mmCIF file with all atom_site columns, C-alpha atoms in Angstrom:
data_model
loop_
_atom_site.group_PDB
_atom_site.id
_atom_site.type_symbol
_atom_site.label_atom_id
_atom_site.label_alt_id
_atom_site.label_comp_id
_atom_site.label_asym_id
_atom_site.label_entity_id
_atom_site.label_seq_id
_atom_site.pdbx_PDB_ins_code
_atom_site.Cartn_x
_atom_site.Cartn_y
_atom_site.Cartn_z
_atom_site.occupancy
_atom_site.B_iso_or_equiv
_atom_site.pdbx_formal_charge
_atom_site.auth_seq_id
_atom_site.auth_comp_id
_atom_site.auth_asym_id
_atom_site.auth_atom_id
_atom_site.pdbx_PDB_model_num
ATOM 1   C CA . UNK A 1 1   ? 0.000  0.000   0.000   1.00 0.00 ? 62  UNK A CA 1
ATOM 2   C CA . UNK A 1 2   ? 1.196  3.105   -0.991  1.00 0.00 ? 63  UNK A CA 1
ATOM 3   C CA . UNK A 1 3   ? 0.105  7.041   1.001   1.00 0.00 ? 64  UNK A CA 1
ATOM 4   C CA . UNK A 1 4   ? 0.907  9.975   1.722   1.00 0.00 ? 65  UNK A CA 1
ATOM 5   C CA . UNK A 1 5   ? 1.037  11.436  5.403   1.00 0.00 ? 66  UNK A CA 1
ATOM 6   C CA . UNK A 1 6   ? 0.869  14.925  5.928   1.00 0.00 ? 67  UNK A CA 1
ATOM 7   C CA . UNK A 1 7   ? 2.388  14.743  9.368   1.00 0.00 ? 68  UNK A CA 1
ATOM 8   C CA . UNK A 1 8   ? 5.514  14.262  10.996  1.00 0.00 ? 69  UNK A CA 1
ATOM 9   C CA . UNK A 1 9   ? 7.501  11.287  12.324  1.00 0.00 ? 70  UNK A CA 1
ATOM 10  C CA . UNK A 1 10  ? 9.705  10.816  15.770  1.00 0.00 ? 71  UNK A CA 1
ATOM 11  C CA . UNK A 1 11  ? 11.481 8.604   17.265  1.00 0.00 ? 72  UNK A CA 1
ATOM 12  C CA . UNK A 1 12  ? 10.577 7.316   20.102  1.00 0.00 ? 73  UNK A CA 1
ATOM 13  C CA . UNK A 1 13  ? 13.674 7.922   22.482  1.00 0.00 ? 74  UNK A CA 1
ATOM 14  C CA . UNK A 1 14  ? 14.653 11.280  21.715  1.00 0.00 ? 75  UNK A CA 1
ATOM 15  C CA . UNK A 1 15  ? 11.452 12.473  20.461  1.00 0.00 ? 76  UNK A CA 1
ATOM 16  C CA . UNK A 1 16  ? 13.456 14.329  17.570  1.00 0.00 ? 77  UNK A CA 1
ATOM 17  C CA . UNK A 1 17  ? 11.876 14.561  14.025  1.00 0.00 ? 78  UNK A CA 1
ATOM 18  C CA . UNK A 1 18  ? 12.781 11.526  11.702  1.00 0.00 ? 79  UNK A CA 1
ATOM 19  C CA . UNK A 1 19  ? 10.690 12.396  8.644   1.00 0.00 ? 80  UNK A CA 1
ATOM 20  C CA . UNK A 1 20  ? 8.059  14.366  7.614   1.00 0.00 ? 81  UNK A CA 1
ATOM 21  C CA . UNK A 1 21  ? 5.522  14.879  4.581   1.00 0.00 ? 82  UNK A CA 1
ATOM 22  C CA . UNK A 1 22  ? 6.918  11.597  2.584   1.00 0.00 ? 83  UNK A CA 1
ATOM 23  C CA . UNK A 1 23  ? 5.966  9.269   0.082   1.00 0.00 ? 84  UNK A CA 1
ATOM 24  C CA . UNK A 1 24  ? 6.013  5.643   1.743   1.00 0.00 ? 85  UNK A CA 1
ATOM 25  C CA . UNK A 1 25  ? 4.867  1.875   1.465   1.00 0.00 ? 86  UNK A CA 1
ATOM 26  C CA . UNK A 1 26  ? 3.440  0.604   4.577   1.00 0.00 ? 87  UNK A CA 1
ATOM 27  C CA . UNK A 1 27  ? 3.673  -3.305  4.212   1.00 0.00 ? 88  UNK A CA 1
ATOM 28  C CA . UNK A 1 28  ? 7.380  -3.897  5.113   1.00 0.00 ? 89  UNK A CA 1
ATOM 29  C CA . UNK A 1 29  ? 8.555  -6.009  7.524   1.00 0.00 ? 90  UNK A CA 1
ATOM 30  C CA . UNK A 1 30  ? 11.805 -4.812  9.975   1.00 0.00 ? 91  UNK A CA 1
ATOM 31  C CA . UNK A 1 31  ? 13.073 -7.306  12.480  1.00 0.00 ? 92  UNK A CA 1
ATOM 32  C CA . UNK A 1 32  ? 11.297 -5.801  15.316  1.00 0.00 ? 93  UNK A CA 1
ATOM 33  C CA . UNK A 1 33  ? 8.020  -5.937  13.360  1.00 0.00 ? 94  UNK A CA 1
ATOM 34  C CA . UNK A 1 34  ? 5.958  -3.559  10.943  1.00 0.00 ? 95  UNK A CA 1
ATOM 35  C CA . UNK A 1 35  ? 8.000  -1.211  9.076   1.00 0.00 ? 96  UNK A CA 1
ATOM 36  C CA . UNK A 1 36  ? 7.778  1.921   6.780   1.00 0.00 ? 97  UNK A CA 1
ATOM 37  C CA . UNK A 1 37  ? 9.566  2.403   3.664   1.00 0.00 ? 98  UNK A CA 1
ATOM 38  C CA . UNK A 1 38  ? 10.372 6.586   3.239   1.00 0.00 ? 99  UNK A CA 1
ATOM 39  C CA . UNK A 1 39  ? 11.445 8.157   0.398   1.00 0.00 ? 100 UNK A CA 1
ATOM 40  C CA . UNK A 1 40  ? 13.982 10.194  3.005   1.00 0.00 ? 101 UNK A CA 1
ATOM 41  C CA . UNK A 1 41  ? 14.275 11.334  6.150   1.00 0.00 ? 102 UNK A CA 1
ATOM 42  C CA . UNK A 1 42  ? 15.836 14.273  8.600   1.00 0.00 ? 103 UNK A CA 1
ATOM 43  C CA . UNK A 1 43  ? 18.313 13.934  11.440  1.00 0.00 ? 104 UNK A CA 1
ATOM 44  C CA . UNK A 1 44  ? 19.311 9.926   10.673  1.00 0.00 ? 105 UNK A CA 1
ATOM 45  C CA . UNK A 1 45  ? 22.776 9.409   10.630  1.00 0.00 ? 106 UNK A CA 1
ATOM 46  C CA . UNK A 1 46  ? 23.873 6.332   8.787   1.00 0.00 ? 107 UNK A CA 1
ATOM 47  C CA . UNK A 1 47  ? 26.768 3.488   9.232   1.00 0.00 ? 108 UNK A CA 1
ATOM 48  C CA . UNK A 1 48  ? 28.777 1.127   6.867   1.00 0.00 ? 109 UNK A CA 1
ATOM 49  C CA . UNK A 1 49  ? 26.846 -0.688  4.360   1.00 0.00 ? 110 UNK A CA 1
ATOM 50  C CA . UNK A 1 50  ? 26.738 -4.600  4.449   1.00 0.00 ? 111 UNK A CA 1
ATOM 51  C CA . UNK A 1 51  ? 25.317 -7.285  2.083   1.00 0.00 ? 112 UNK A CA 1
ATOM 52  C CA . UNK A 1 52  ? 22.160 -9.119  4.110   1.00 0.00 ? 113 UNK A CA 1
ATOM 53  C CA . UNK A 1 53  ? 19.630 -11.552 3.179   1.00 0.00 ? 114 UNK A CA 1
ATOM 54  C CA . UNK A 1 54  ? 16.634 -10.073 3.946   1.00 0.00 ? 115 UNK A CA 1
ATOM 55  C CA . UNK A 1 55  ? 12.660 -11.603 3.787   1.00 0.00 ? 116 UNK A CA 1
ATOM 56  C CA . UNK A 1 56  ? 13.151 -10.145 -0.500  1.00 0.00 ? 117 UNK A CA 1
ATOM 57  C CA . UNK A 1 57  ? 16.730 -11.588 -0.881  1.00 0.00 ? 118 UNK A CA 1
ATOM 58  C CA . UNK A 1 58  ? 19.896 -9.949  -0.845  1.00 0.00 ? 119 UNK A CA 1
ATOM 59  C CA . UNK A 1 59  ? 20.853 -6.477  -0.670  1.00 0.00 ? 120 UNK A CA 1
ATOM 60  C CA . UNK A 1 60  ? 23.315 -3.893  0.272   1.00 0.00 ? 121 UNK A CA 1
ATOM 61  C CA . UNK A 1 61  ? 22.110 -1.867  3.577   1.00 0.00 ? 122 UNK A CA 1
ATOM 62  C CA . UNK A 1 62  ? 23.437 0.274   6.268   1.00 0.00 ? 123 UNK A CA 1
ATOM 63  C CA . UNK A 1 63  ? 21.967 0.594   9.663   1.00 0.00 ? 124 UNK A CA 1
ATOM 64  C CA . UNK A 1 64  ? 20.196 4.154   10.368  1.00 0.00 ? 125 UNK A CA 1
ATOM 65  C CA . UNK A 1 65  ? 20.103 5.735   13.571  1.00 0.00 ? 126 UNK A CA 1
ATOM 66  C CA . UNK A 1 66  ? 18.516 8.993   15.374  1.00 0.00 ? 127 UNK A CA 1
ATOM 67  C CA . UNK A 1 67  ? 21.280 11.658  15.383  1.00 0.00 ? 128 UNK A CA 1
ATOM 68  C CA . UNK A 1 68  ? 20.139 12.842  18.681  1.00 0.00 ? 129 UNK A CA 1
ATOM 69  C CA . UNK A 1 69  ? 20.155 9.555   20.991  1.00 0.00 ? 130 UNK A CA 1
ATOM 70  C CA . UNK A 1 70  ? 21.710 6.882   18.300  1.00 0.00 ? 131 UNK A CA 1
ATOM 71  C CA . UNK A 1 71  ? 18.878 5.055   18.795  1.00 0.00 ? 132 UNK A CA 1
ATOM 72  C CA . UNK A 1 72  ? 18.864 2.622   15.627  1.00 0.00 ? 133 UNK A CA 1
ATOM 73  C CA . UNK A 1 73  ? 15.913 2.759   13.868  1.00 0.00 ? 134 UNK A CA 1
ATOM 74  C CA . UNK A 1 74  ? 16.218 0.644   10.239  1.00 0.00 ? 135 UNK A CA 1
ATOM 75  C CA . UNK A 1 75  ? 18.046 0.885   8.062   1.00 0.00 ? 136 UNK A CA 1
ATOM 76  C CA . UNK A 1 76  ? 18.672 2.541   4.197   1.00 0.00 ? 137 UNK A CA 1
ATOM 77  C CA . UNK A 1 77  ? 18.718 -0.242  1.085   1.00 0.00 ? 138 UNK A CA 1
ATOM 78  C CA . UNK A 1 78  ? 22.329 0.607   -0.639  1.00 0.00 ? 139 UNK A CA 1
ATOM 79  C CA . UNK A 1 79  ? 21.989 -2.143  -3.609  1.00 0.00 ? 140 UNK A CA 1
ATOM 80  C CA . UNK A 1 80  ? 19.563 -4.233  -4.419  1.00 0.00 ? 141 UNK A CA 1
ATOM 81  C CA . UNK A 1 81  ? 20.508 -7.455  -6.090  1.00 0.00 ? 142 UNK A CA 1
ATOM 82  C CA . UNK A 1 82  ? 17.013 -8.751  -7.701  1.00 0.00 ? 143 UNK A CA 1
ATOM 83  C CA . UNK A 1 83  ? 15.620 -6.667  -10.443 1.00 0.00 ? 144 UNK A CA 1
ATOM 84  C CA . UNK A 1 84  ? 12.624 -6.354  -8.969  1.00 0.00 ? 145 UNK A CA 1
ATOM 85  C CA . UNK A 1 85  ? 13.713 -5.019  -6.028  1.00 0.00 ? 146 UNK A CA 1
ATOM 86  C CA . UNK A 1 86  ? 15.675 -1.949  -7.301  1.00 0.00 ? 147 UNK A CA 1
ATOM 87  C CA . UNK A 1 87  ? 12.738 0.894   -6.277  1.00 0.00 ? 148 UNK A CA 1
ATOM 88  C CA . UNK A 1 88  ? 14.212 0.078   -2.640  1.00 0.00 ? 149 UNK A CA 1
ATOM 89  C CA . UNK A 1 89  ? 17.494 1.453   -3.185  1.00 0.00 ? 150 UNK A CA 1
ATOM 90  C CA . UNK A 1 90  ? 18.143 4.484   -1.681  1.00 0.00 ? 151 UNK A CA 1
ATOM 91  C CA . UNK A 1 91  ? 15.146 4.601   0.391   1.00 0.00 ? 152 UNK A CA 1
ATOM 92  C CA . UNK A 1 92  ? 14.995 3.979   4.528   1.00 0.00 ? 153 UNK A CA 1
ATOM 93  C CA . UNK A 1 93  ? 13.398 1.558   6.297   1.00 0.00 ? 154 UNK A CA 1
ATOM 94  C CA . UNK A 1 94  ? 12.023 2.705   10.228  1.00 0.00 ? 155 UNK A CA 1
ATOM 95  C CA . UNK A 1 95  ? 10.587 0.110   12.408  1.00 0.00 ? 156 UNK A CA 1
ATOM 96  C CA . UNK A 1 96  ? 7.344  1.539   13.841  1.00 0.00 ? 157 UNK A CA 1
ATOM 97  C CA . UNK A 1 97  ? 8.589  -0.108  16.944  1.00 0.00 ? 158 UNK A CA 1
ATOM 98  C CA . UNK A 1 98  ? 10.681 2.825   16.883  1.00 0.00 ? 159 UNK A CA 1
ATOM 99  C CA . UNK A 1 99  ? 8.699  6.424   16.239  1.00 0.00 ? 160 UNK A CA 1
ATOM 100 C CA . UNK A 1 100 ? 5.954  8.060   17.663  1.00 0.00 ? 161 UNK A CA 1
ATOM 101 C CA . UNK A 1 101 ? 2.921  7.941   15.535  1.00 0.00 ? 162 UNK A CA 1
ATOM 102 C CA . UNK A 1 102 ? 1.863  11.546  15.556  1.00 0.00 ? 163 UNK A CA 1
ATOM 103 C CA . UNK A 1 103 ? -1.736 11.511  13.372  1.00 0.00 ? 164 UNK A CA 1
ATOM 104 C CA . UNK A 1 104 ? -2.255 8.192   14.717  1.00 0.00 ? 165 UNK A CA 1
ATOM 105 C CA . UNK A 1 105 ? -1.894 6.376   11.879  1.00 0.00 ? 166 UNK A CA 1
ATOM 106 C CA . UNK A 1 106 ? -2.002 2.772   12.153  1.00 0.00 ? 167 UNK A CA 1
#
């Protein structure tokens, strides 16, 4: 499923602003649970990338964290290796196990 949310995103430690006003898909799965794919996001610092097999095969990804507390919240898709998972790269993944849900969105 694909929306739009015209609201803003936290995370949950520090309470500082991890997105905002993006494009996203809603059905991902993070390893903590449901997950949100963004197009981008604000104050995430990022670390090394590293080739894991994830639940859609392999791919190049680097742990994201909250700048403020370095709470690690997903991570951003480097490389894709299957073709038909390309659209990921360069877009984050944040566990809703990590940010405040603002608009209450479910």
């Amino acid at each position: 499923m694909q929306i739009w949310l015209e609201s803003h995103f936290s995370c949950v430690s520090a309470s500082a602003l991890v997105g905002y006003f993006v494009f996203l898909h809603s059905s991902f799965q993070g390893s903590q649970g449901r997950a949100y794919l963004f197009n981008s996001v604000v104050n995430v610092g990022c670390g090394p990338a590293e080739e894991r097999v994830l639940l859609t095969g392999l791919h190049a990804v680097a742990d994201i964290y909250c700048e403020n507390c370095k709470t690690t919240l997903g991570w951003k898709y480097e490389h894709a290796f299957e073709s038909s998972q390309k659209y990921k790269e360069g877009k984050y993944i944040i566990e809703l196990a990590h940010m405040i849900k603002d608009n209450g969105w479910d």
